[in-house]
Amino acid sequence: MATDDLMTRALEALGDDGPLSVEAIRRLADLADLPETMTIAEVADLLDISPHTLRYYERAGLIEVARDGIGHRVYDAGAVRRLVFLTRMRLSGMPMRDLRHYISLVDAGGHTVPERLDVLVEHRDTIRRRIRELTLSLTAVEYKIATYGGATGPDVQALGTTTGTGHTALPDEPPRRALPAE
Amino acid sequence: MATDDLMTRALEALGDDGPLSVEAIRRLADLADLPETMTIAEVADLLDISPHTLRYYERAGLIEVARDGIGHRVYDAGAVRRLVFLTRMRLSGMPMRDLRHYISLVDAGGHTVPERLDVLVEHRDTIRRRIRELTLSLTAVEYKIATYGGATGPDVQALGTTTGTGHTALPDEPPRRALPAE
DNA sequence: CTATGCCTTCGAGCGCGCTCGAACGCAAAA
DNA sequence: TTTTGCGTTCGAGCGCGCTCGAAGGCATAG
C-alpha cells in the first residue's frame, strides 16, 4: 500500500517523461532487491558515480566500508542504502558539509532525531526555493524562445519588429528603440 | 496585455510565496523604468551581486562597459539589460562557458539567431530536467520527513517500529531487521 | 589640507567536489 | 610465468565561479 502510493506520487512528481526519470524510477525500484554485498564497481555502476567518488566519500567521513580478506571494499546493503541516500542528497544540492553534519548526527544515536529532522526540513525548503527559482527562469527562457531571437545585442533590426509591442515585463532584452549603444 | 499575461504566468510559476519570489518579482517589474545610466554599485545592488563579480563578468568577456572621463564604469540601459539576462541565466545554472558562447553569437550578428535559439532550447531542456530531478528529490525528502526519523544508522530501535511496514519503495534507509552492521 | 569613500587594475587565492596519476597488490586467464 | 584486470593508498591537480587584497586615483566633506 505504502509502496504503490509512493511510487505513484514519485511518478506524478516526475511529470512528463524523459531518460532521467526512467533511470530514477529504476533506482527507486531497485532498492527492493539489493544483493547481500557489492563491490565498489557494482556500487559505482548502480549509483552512476565513479569508484573514485565512492572512495572520496569514504575519505570525507560520510560512510565506513568494510574490507574483505584481500583489502577490497565490501559494501553491504546498509552501506548501499546510505550511499543511495547520500547520492540523492548530493544530487538535490546538499553540500558535503551538511551531509557530514547529518551523518554525524545519525552516528551519534537516536536522540539526535529532532535535529536530523531540522536538517531535512531545511533542505526540503532549500529544494523548494530552488525549484521556484528554476521555474521562474524556465518561464523567462520559454518566453524568450517564444518571442524569437533573443535580442541581447544589436541584431534587432535583422529580425524585423515582430516582437515590437509592449512587453517590458520580462527583462531579457526587449526590442530597443533604434540602435542601442552596445 | 502581454505584460499582464506574462506577469501572471511568472507569478503562477512562483506558486507559494517567500522572500525570494518577492525579490524576483521586483526585478521583473523594475526593468520597466531603468535609469539612463548606472554606476557599478547601483547595478550590483540591482542585481544583488558584488561589484567584484560585475568586473569579473567584464573580464570574462560577457559584456563591455563604457567608462566616464574619470575611468569609472558607466552602465547604460542596454548593458544593464544584458546583465539581467546573464544573471538570470547564471542563476538557472548555465555555465559561464555557454554564456560566453551565446554572447559571442549575439555579437556576431543577426544571422546567428537560429544558433542562439538552439542554445536557449537546450538550456530550457536542462532547466526542465533539473526541475524534474529536484522534484523527485523533494518527494523523497518529504517522504523521509513524513515517516519520521530518517534511519541512516543504528537508531531505529530508539524510535520504536512505527514505520515498520513495507516501504521498500523509497530507498532512504527503511527500518532494518534488528541491528544492522554499520 | 587631510580624510573618507568609492572607484580603478592586476593577480592571487579559495571553497567545492571531484578527478586523476603513481605505485603497488592479488588473482584468474593465456 | 607473464599478462590482464580490478582493486588498494596517497597526494596532487583541476575546473568553476567567484572573492579578495594591494596599490593607487579622484572628489567631496569636514
GROMACS .gro file of C-alpha atoms (C1' of nucleotides) in nm:
model
  424
    1MET     CA    1   0.000   0.000   0.000
    2ALA     CA    2   0.261   0.247   0.104
    3THR     CA    3   0.477   0.132  -0.183
    4ASP     CA    4   0.224   0.182  -0.458
    5ASP     CA    5   0.121   0.511  -0.316
    6LEU     CA    6   0.473   0.639  -0.302
    7MET     CA    7   0.566   0.522  -0.646
    8THR     CA    8   0.257   0.688  -0.779
    9ARG     CA    9   0.349   1.013  -0.614
   10ALA     CA   10   0.705   0.990  -0.740
   11LEU     CA   11   0.582   0.927  -1.090
   12GLU     CA   12   0.340   1.213  -1.074
   13ALA     CA   13   0.616   1.433  -0.949
   14LEU     CA   14   0.821   1.340  -1.249
   15GLY     CA   15   0.552   1.468  -1.479
   16ASP     CA   16   0.646   1.440  -1.842
   17ASP     CA   17   0.888   1.165  -1.917
   18GLY     CA   18   1.250   1.160  -2.028
   19PRO     CA   19   1.556   0.944  -1.993
   20LEU     CA   20   1.632   1.072  -1.649
   21SER     CA   21   1.302   0.980  -1.497
   22VAL     CA   22   1.329   0.626  -1.625
   23GLU     CA   23   1.668   0.593  -1.467
   24ALA     CA   24   1.540   0.746  -1.147
   25ILE     CA   25   1.246   0.512  -1.129
   26ARG     CA   26   1.473   0.219  -1.180
   27ARG     CA   27   1.673   0.337  -0.881
   28LEU     CA   28   1.362   0.369  -0.676
   29ALA     CA   29   1.258   0.019  -0.757
   30ASP     CA   30   1.596  -0.146  -0.743
   31LEU     CA   31   1.634  -0.094  -0.375
   32ALA     CA   32   1.383  -0.368  -0.317
   33ASP     CA   33   1.622  -0.642  -0.421
   34LEU     CA   34   1.971  -0.550  -0.318
   35PRO     CA   35   2.238  -0.816  -0.317
   36GLU     CA   36   2.388  -0.910   0.016
   37THR     CA   37   2.716  -0.738  -0.062
   38MET     CA   38   2.856  -0.545  -0.354
   39THR     CA   39   3.195  -0.445  -0.491
   40ILE     CA   40   3.295  -0.088  -0.548
   41ALA     CA   41   3.247  -0.126  -0.922
   42GLU     CA   42   2.897  -0.259  -0.874
   43VAL     CA   43   2.800   0.021  -0.641
   44ALA     CA   44   2.956   0.278  -0.869
   45ASP     CA   45   2.753   0.137  -1.153
   46LEU     CA   46   2.435   0.128  -0.951
   47LEU     CA   47   2.467   0.487  -0.836
   48ASP     CA   48   2.617   0.611  -1.158
   49ILE     CA   49   2.915   0.765  -0.987
   50SER     CA   50   3.282   0.675  -1.017
   51PRO     CA   51   3.473   0.445  -0.782
   52HIS     CA   52   3.696   0.747  -0.723
   53THR     CA   53   3.399   0.937  -0.589
   54LEU     CA   54   3.296   0.647  -0.369
   55ARG     CA   55   3.641   0.637  -0.214
   56TYR     CA   56   3.627   1.011  -0.179
   57TYR     CA   57   3.300   0.991   0.015
   58GLU     CA   58   3.461   0.742   0.244
   59ARG     CA   59   3.765   0.962   0.295
   60ALA     CA   60   3.529   1.251   0.360
   61GLY     CA   61   3.384   1.058   0.651
   62LEU     CA   62   3.039   1.012   0.503
   63ILE     CA   63   3.049   0.636   0.527
   64GLU     CA   64   3.257   0.349   0.652
   65VAL     CA   65   3.303   0.045   0.435
   66ALA     CA   66   3.428  -0.297   0.539
   67ARG     CA   67   3.713  -0.477   0.364
   68ASP     CA   68   3.745  -0.838   0.263
   69GLY     CA   69   4.047  -1.053   0.335
   70ILE     CA   70   4.230  -0.904   0.043
   71GLY     CA   71   4.167  -0.541   0.138
   72HIS     CA   72   3.896  -0.472  -0.116
   73ARG     CA   73   3.586  -0.279  -0.015
   74VAL     CA   74   3.273  -0.476   0.063
   75TYR     CA   75   2.952  -0.276   0.054
   76ASP     CA   76   2.670  -0.437   0.246
   77ALA     CA   77   2.307  -0.346   0.193
   78GLY     CA   78   2.319  -0.086   0.469
   79ALA     CA   79   2.617   0.087   0.316
   80VAL     CA   80   2.448   0.088  -0.022
   81ARG     CA   81   2.132   0.233   0.125
   82ARG     CA   82   2.328   0.506   0.291
   83LEU     CA   83   2.506   0.580  -0.034
   84VAL     CA   84   2.178   0.597  -0.218
   85PHE     CA   85   2.066   0.850   0.037
   86LEU     CA   86   2.390   1.046   0.013
   87THR     CA   87   2.378   1.045  -0.364
   88ARG     CA   88   2.024   1.168  -0.372
   89MET     CA   89   2.103   1.445  -0.129
   90ARG     CA   90   2.407   1.548  -0.329
   91LEU     CA   91   2.200   1.545  -0.645
   92SER     CA   92   1.947   1.771  -0.483
   93GLY     CA   93   2.223   2.012  -0.395
   94MET     CA   94   2.300   1.945  -0.031
   95PRO     CA   95   2.664   2.038   0.029
   96MET     CA   96   2.913   1.784   0.163
   97ARG     CA   97   2.946   1.988   0.478
   98ASP     CA   98   2.578   1.948   0.568
   99LEU     CA   99   2.587   1.585   0.474
  100ARG     CA  100   2.879   1.530   0.710
  101HIS     CA  101   2.681   1.701   0.982
  102TYR     CA  102   2.376   1.488   0.919
  103ILE     CA  103   2.579   1.168   0.919
  104SER     CA  104   2.748   1.266   1.241
  105LEU     CA  105   2.403   1.307   1.393
  106VAL     CA  106   2.297   0.966   1.268
  107ASP     CA  107   2.606   0.807   1.413
  108ALA     CA  108   2.552   0.990   1.740
  109GLY     CA  109   2.239   0.791   1.813
  110GLY     CA  110   1.862   0.812   1.826
  111HIS     CA  111   1.844   1.117   2.046
  112THR     CA  112   1.952   1.333   1.753
  113VAL     CA  113   1.640   1.257   1.553
  114PRO     CA  114   1.482   1.600   1.610
  115GLU     CA  115   1.798   1.772   1.498
  116ARG     CA  116   1.814   1.549   1.191
  117LEU     CA  117   1.460   1.646   1.110
  118ASP     CA  118   1.562   2.008   1.131
  119VAL     CA  119   1.833   1.945   0.875
  120LEU     CA  120   1.593   1.762   0.647
  121VAL     CA  121   1.324   2.027   0.674
  122GLU     CA  122   1.571   2.299   0.598
  123HIS     CA  123   1.695   2.109   0.298
  124ARG     CA  124   1.341   2.049   0.184
  125ASP     CA  125   1.283   2.423   0.192
  126THR     CA  126   1.605   2.480   0.002
  127ILE     CA  127   1.490   2.243  -0.269
  128ARG     CA  128   1.151   2.411  -0.288
  129ARG     CA  129   1.313   2.750  -0.319
  130ARG     CA  130   1.542   2.622  -0.590
  131ILE     CA  131   1.252   2.474  -0.780
  132ARG     CA  132   1.073   2.807  -0.764
  133GLU     CA  133   1.383   2.985  -0.890
  134LEU     CA  134   1.423   2.742  -1.175
  135THR     CA  135   1.058   2.760  -1.264
  136LEU     CA  136   1.082   3.135  -1.289
  137SER     CA  137   1.394   3.108  -1.503
  138LEU     CA  138   1.224   2.848  -1.714
  139THR     CA  139   0.934   3.081  -1.777
  140ALA     CA  140   1.173   3.355  -1.879
  141VAL     CA  141   1.365   3.130  -2.115
  142GLU     CA  142   1.048   2.992  -2.266
  143TYR     CA  143   0.923   3.342  -2.319
  144LYS     CA  144   1.248   3.441  -2.483
  145ILE     CA  145   1.229   3.142  -2.712
  146ALA     CA  146   0.866   3.204  -2.794
  147THR     CA  147   0.921   3.568  -2.887
  148TYR     CA  148   1.204   3.455  -3.106
  149GLY     CA  149   1.559   3.576  -3.145
  150GLY     CA  150   1.659   3.689  -2.802
  151ALA     CA  151   1.798   4.029  -2.874
  152THR     CA  152   2.092   4.064  -2.642
  153GLY     CA  153   2.267   4.275  -2.892
  154PRO     CA  154   2.244   4.497  -3.192
  155ASP     CA  155   2.060   4.246  -3.401
  156VAL     CA  156   1.703   4.351  -3.352
  157GLN     CA  157   1.687   4.524  -3.685
  158ALA     CA  158   1.776   4.195  -3.851
  159LEU     CA  159   1.468   4.035  -3.703
  160GLY     CA  160   1.211   4.287  -3.803
  161THR     CA  161   0.986   4.425  -3.535
  162THR     CA  162   0.756   4.132  -3.486
  163THR     CA  163   0.806   4.145  -3.111
  164GLY     CA  164   0.768   4.516  -3.101
  165THR     CA  165   0.466   4.577  -2.879
  166GLY     CA  166   0.477   4.631  -2.508
  167HIS     CA  167   0.648   4.354  -2.327
  168THR     CA  168   0.852   4.530  -2.071
  169ALA     CA  169   0.752   4.255  -1.835
  170LEU     CA  170   1.034   4.015  -1.883
  171PRO     CA  171   1.368   4.184  -1.860
  172ASP     CA  172   1.559   3.985  -2.117
  173GLU     CA  173   1.631   4.242  -2.378
  174PRO     CA  174   1.303   4.370  -2.511
  175PRO     CA  175   1.340   4.529  -2.853
  176ARG     CA  176   1.528   4.856  -2.839
  177ARG     CA  177   1.431   5.187  -2.986
  178ALA     CA  178   1.654   5.208  -3.292
  179LEU     CA  179   2.016   5.102  -3.249
  180PRO     CA  180   2.121   5.082  -2.888
  181ALA     CA  181   2.464   5.168  -2.759
  182GLU     CA  182   2.625   4.830  -2.726
  183MET     CA  183  -0.177   4.272  -2.250
  184ALA     CA  184   0.141   4.081  -2.296
  185THR     CA  185   0.271   4.236  -1.980
  186ASP     CA  186  -0.016   4.131  -1.758
  187ASP     CA  187  -0.021   3.791  -1.908
  188LEU     CA  188   0.344   3.733  -1.852
  189MET     CA  189   0.347   3.862  -1.501
  190THR     CA  190   0.056   3.639  -1.424
  191ARG     CA  191   0.236   3.339  -1.560
  192ALA     CA  192   0.551   3.430  -1.370
  193LEU     CA  193   0.354   3.467  -1.050
  194GLU     CA  194   0.179   3.138  -1.106
  195ALA     CA  195   0.512   2.981  -1.168
  196LEU     CA  196   0.633   3.110  -0.836
  197GLY     CA  197   0.349   2.931  -0.664
  198ASP     CA  198   0.357   2.971  -0.289
  199ASP     CA  199   0.526   3.285  -0.174
  200GLY     CA  200   0.852   3.356   0.005
  201PRO     CA  201   1.117   3.623   0.023
  202LEU     CA  202   1.277   3.513  -0.297
  203SER     CA  203   0.972   3.547  -0.513
  204VAL     CA  204   0.911   3.899  -0.392
  205GLU     CA  205   1.262   3.993  -0.485
  206ALA     CA  206   1.228   3.822  -0.818
  207ILE     CA  207   0.906   3.998  -0.900
  208ARG     CA  208   1.062   4.328  -0.815
  209ARG     CA  209   1.332   4.251  -1.065
  210LEU     CA  210   1.079   4.162  -1.328
  211ALA     CA  211   0.896   4.489  -1.279
  212ASP     CA  212   1.195   4.714  -1.232
  213LEU     CA  213   1.313   4.670  -1.586
  214ALA     CA  214   1.033   4.895  -1.700
  215ASP     CA  215   1.191   5.209  -1.560
  216LEU     CA  216   1.566   5.184  -1.586
  217PRO     CA  217   1.772   5.496  -1.537
  218GLU     CA  218   1.969   5.624  -1.834
  219THR     CA  219   2.299   5.511  -1.684
  220MET     CA  220   2.408   5.343  -1.363
  221THR     CA  221   2.724   5.307  -1.158
  222ILE     CA  222   2.873   4.973  -1.071
  223ALA     CA  223   2.740   4.999  -0.718
  224GLU     CA  224   2.390   5.063  -0.841
  225VAL     CA  225   2.396   4.773  -1.082
  226ALA     CA  226   2.545   4.547  -0.819
  227ASP     CA  227   2.266   4.644  -0.585
  228LEU     CA  228   2.002   4.596  -0.851
  229LEU     CA  229   2.122   4.250  -0.947
  230ASP     CA  230   2.223   4.152  -0.597
  231ILE     CA  231   2.572   4.059  -0.699
  232SER     CA  232   2.901   4.215  -0.595
  233PRO     CA  233   3.092   4.479  -0.791
  234HIS     CA  234   3.373   4.227  -0.794
  235THR     CA  235   3.152   3.986  -0.982
  236LEU     CA  236   3.046   4.254  -1.227
  237ARG     CA  237   3.408   4.332  -1.305
  238TYR     CA  238   3.470   3.961  -1.337
  239TYR     CA  239   3.194   3.923  -1.595
  240GLU     CA  240   3.351   4.203  -1.790
  241ARG     CA  241   3.694   4.043  -1.773
  242ALA     CA  242   3.535   3.717  -1.879
  243GLY     CA  243   3.419   3.882  -2.198
  244LEU     CA  244   3.050   3.861  -2.125
  245ILE     CA  245   2.995   4.232  -2.155
  246GLU     CA  246   3.167   4.555  -2.243
  247VAL     CA  247   3.112   4.857  -2.028
  248ALA     CA  248   3.191   5.219  -2.113
  249ARG     CA  249   3.394   5.446  -1.885
  250ASP     CA  250   3.336   5.805  -1.790
  251GLY     CA  251   3.601   6.076  -1.801
  252ILE     CA  252   3.744   5.958  -1.473
  253GLY     CA  253   3.772   5.592  -1.571
  254HIS     CA  254   3.469   5.468  -1.377
  255ARG     CA  255   3.230   5.222  -1.535
  256VAL     CA  256   2.909   5.358  -1.682
  257TYR     CA  257   2.634   5.102  -1.737
  258ASP     CA  258   2.375   5.211  -1.988
  259ALA     CA  259   2.032   5.053  -2.010
  260GLY     CA  260   2.149   4.805  -2.271
  261ALA     CA  261   2.433   4.687  -2.054
  262VAL     CA  262   2.202   4.651  -1.758
  263ARG     CA  263   1.956   4.451  -1.963
  264ARG     CA  264   2.228   4.221  -2.077
  265LEU     CA  265   2.345   4.178  -1.721
  266VAL     CA  266   1.995   4.097  -1.609
  267PHE     CA  267   1.986   3.831  -1.875
  268LEU     CA  268   2.328   3.700  -1.779
  269THR     CA  269   2.238   3.694  -1.413
  270ARG     CA  270   1.921   3.506  -1.475
  271MET     CA  271   2.098   3.252  -1.689
  272ARG     CA  272   2.367   3.206  -1.428
  273LEU     CA  273   2.102   3.165  -1.163
  274SER     CA  274   1.935   2.899  -1.368
  275GLY     CA  275   2.263   2.715  -1.391
  276MET     CA  276   2.402   2.799  -1.731
  277PRO     CA  277   2.781   2.777  -1.713
  278MET     CA  278   3.000   3.077  -1.798
  279ARG     CA  279   3.135   2.887  -2.095
  280ASP     CA  280   2.794   2.858  -2.259
  281LEU     CA  281   2.715   3.215  -2.176
  282ARG     CA  282   3.033   3.325  -2.345
  283HIS     CA  283   2.934   3.125  -2.648
  284TYR     CA  284   2.588   3.276  -2.656
  285ILE     CA  285   2.723   3.628  -2.619
  286SER     CA  286   2.970   3.569  -2.898
  287LEU     CA  287   2.678   3.466  -3.117
  288VAL     CA  288   2.489   3.779  -3.025
  289ASP     CA  289   2.785   3.995  -3.107
  290ALA     CA  290   2.836   3.811  -3.435
  291GLY     CA  291   2.513   3.950  -3.574
  292GLY     CA  292   2.156   3.861  -3.662
  293HIS     CA  293   2.241   3.563  -3.877
  294THR     CA  294   2.325   3.364  -3.564
  295VAL     CA  295   1.969   3.377  -3.434
  296PRO     CA  296   1.893   3.012  -3.515
  297GLU     CA  297   2.206   2.901  -3.335
  298ARG     CA  298   2.114   3.115  -3.037
  299LEU     CA  299   1.776   2.953  -3.029
  300ASP     CA  300   1.947   2.616  -3.020
  301VAL     CA  301   2.140   2.725  -2.715
  302LEU     CA  302   1.829   2.857  -2.546
  303VAL     CA  303   1.626   2.548  -2.623
  304GLU     CA  304   1.899   2.325  -2.491
  305HIS     CA  305   1.920   2.530  -2.176
  306ARG     CA  306   1.545   2.520  -2.139
  307ASP     CA  307   1.561   2.142  -2.151
  308THR     CA  308   1.840   2.143  -1.896
  309ILE     CA  309   1.629   2.351  -1.661
  310ARG     CA  310   1.331   2.122  -1.710
  311ARG     CA  311   1.544   1.817  -1.639
  312ARG     CA  312   1.683   1.982  -1.330
  313ILE     CA  313   1.336   2.069  -1.206
  314ARG     CA  314   1.231   1.708  -1.251
  315GLU     CA  315   1.535   1.589  -1.061
  316LEU     CA  316   1.468   1.829  -0.780
  317THR     CA  317   1.102   1.740  -0.768
  318LEU     CA  318   1.190   1.376  -0.730
  319SER     CA  319   1.440   1.458  -0.458
  320LEU     CA  320   1.182   1.676  -0.290
  321THR     CA  321   0.936   1.390  -0.287
  322ALA     CA  322   1.195   1.165  -0.132
  323VAL     CA  323   1.288   1.417   0.137
  324GLU     CA  324   0.925   1.489   0.215
  325TYR     CA  325   0.862   1.119   0.246
  326LYS     CA  326   1.157   1.081   0.474
  327ILE     CA  327   1.036   1.365   0.691
  328ALA     CA  328   0.684   1.233   0.695
  329THR     CA  329   0.785   0.884   0.804
  330TYR     CA  330   0.987   1.043   1.075
  331GLY     CA  331   1.341   0.991   1.198
  332GLY     CA  332   1.537   0.908   0.888
  333ALA     CA  333   1.714   0.596   0.992
  334THR     CA  334   2.052   0.620   0.830
  335GLY     CA  335   2.201   0.448   1.124
  336PRO     CA  336   2.152   0.221   1.420
  337ASP     CA  337   1.888   0.434   1.580
  338VAL     CA  338   1.571   0.269   1.462
  339GLN     CA  339   1.523   0.089   1.786
  340ALA     CA  340   1.515   0.422   1.962
  341LEU     CA  341   1.219   0.525   1.751
  342GLY     CA  342   1.000   0.226   1.802
  343THR     CA  343   0.874   0.046   1.494
  344THR     CA  344   0.607   0.288   1.386
  345THR     CA  345   0.741   0.290   1.032
  346GLY     CA  346   0.782  -0.081   1.021
  347THR     CA  347   0.556  -0.197   0.743
  348GLY     CA  348   0.653  -0.241   0.385
  349HIS     CA  349   0.802   0.066   0.233
  350THR     CA  350   1.087  -0.058   0.026
  351ALA     CA  351   0.978   0.193  -0.231
  352LEU     CA  352   1.191   0.483  -0.129
  353PRO     CA  353   1.548   0.385  -0.080
  354ASP     CA  354   1.643   0.611   0.205
  355GLU     CA  355   1.710   0.370   0.484
  356PRO     CA  356   1.396   0.178   0.558
  357PRO     CA  357   1.396   0.027   0.906
  358ARG     CA  358   1.644  -0.257   0.942
  359ARG     CA  359   1.590  -0.602   1.079
  360ALA     CA  360   1.739  -0.575   1.425
  361LEU     CA  361   2.076  -0.403   1.447
  362PRO     CA  362   2.241  -0.365   1.112
  363ALA     CA  363   2.612  -0.383   1.051
  364GLU     CA  364   2.711  -0.019   1.044
  365DC     C1'  365   4.478   7.003   0.394
  366DT     C1'  366   4.365   6.575   0.523
  367DA     C1'  367   4.031   6.210   0.550
  368DT     C1'  368   3.660   5.942   0.367
  369DG     C1'  369   3.482   5.679   0.033
  370DC     C1'  370   3.415   5.481  -0.390
  371DC     C1'  371   3.630   5.377  -0.786
  372DT     C1'  372   4.029   5.161  -1.079
  373DT     C1'  373   4.362   4.741  -1.233
  374DC     C1'  374   4.600   4.329  -1.157
  375DG     C1'  375   4.690   3.899  -0.995
  376DA     C1'  376   4.649   3.569  -0.646
  377DG     C1'  377   4.363   3.271  -0.356
  378DC     C1'  378   3.975   2.998  -0.218
  379DG     C1'  379   3.597   2.655  -0.145
  380DC     C1'  380   3.379   2.295  -0.351
  381DG     C1'  381   3.356   1.846  -0.538
  382DC     C1'  382   3.553   1.575  -0.752
  383DT     C1'  383   3.928   1.359  -1.069
  384DC     C1'  384   4.347   1.171  -1.171
  385DG     C1'  385   4.810   0.957  -1.162
  386DA     C1'  386   5.160   0.693  -0.947
  387DA     C1'  387   5.300   0.293  -0.747
  388DC     C1'  388   5.166  -0.111  -0.593
  389DG     C1'  389   4.899  -0.598  -0.474
  390DC     C1'  390   4.645  -1.003  -0.569
  391DA     C1'  391   4.429  -1.347  -0.869
  392DA     C1'  392   4.245  -1.567  -1.251
  393DA     C1'  393   4.341  -1.635  -1.768
  394DA     C1'  394   4.661  -1.731  -2.152
  395DT     C1'  395   5.514  -1.749  -1.597
  396DT     C1'  396   5.361  -1.348  -1.767
  397DT     C1'  397   4.972  -1.072  -1.866
  398DT     C1'  398   4.534  -0.867  -1.778
  399DG     C1'  399   4.229  -0.662  -1.482
  400DC     C1'  400   4.048  -0.489  -1.088
  401DG     C1'  401   4.145  -0.334  -0.664
  402DT     C1'  402   4.431  -0.055  -0.300
  403DT     C1'  403   4.650   0.418  -0.079
  404DC     C1'  404   4.814   0.871  -0.105
  405DG     C1'  405   4.854   1.312  -0.251
  406DA     C1'  406   4.830   1.637  -0.607
  407DG     C1'  407   4.562   1.881  -0.955
  408DC     C1'  408   4.165   2.078  -1.178
  409DG     C1'  409   3.753   2.345  -1.332
  410DC     C1'  410   3.435   2.652  -1.185
  411DG     C1'  411   3.289   3.085  -1.017
  412DC     C1'  412   3.383   3.383  -0.775
  413DT     C1'  413   3.635   3.665  -0.392
  414DC     C1'  414   3.982   3.924  -0.209
  415DG     C1'  415   4.389   4.221  -0.126
  416DA     C1'  416   4.718   4.552  -0.269
  417DA     C1'  417   4.824   4.981  -0.451
  418DG     C1'  418   4.663   5.365  -0.623
  419DG     C1'  419   4.331   5.780  -0.837
  420DC     C1'  420   3.987   6.132  -0.787
  421DA     C1'  421   3.633   6.406  -0.539
  422DT     C1'  422   3.371   6.558  -0.184
  423DA     C1'  423   3.319   6.656   0.347
  424DG     C1'  424   3.499   6.842   0.749
   0.00000   0.00000   0.00000
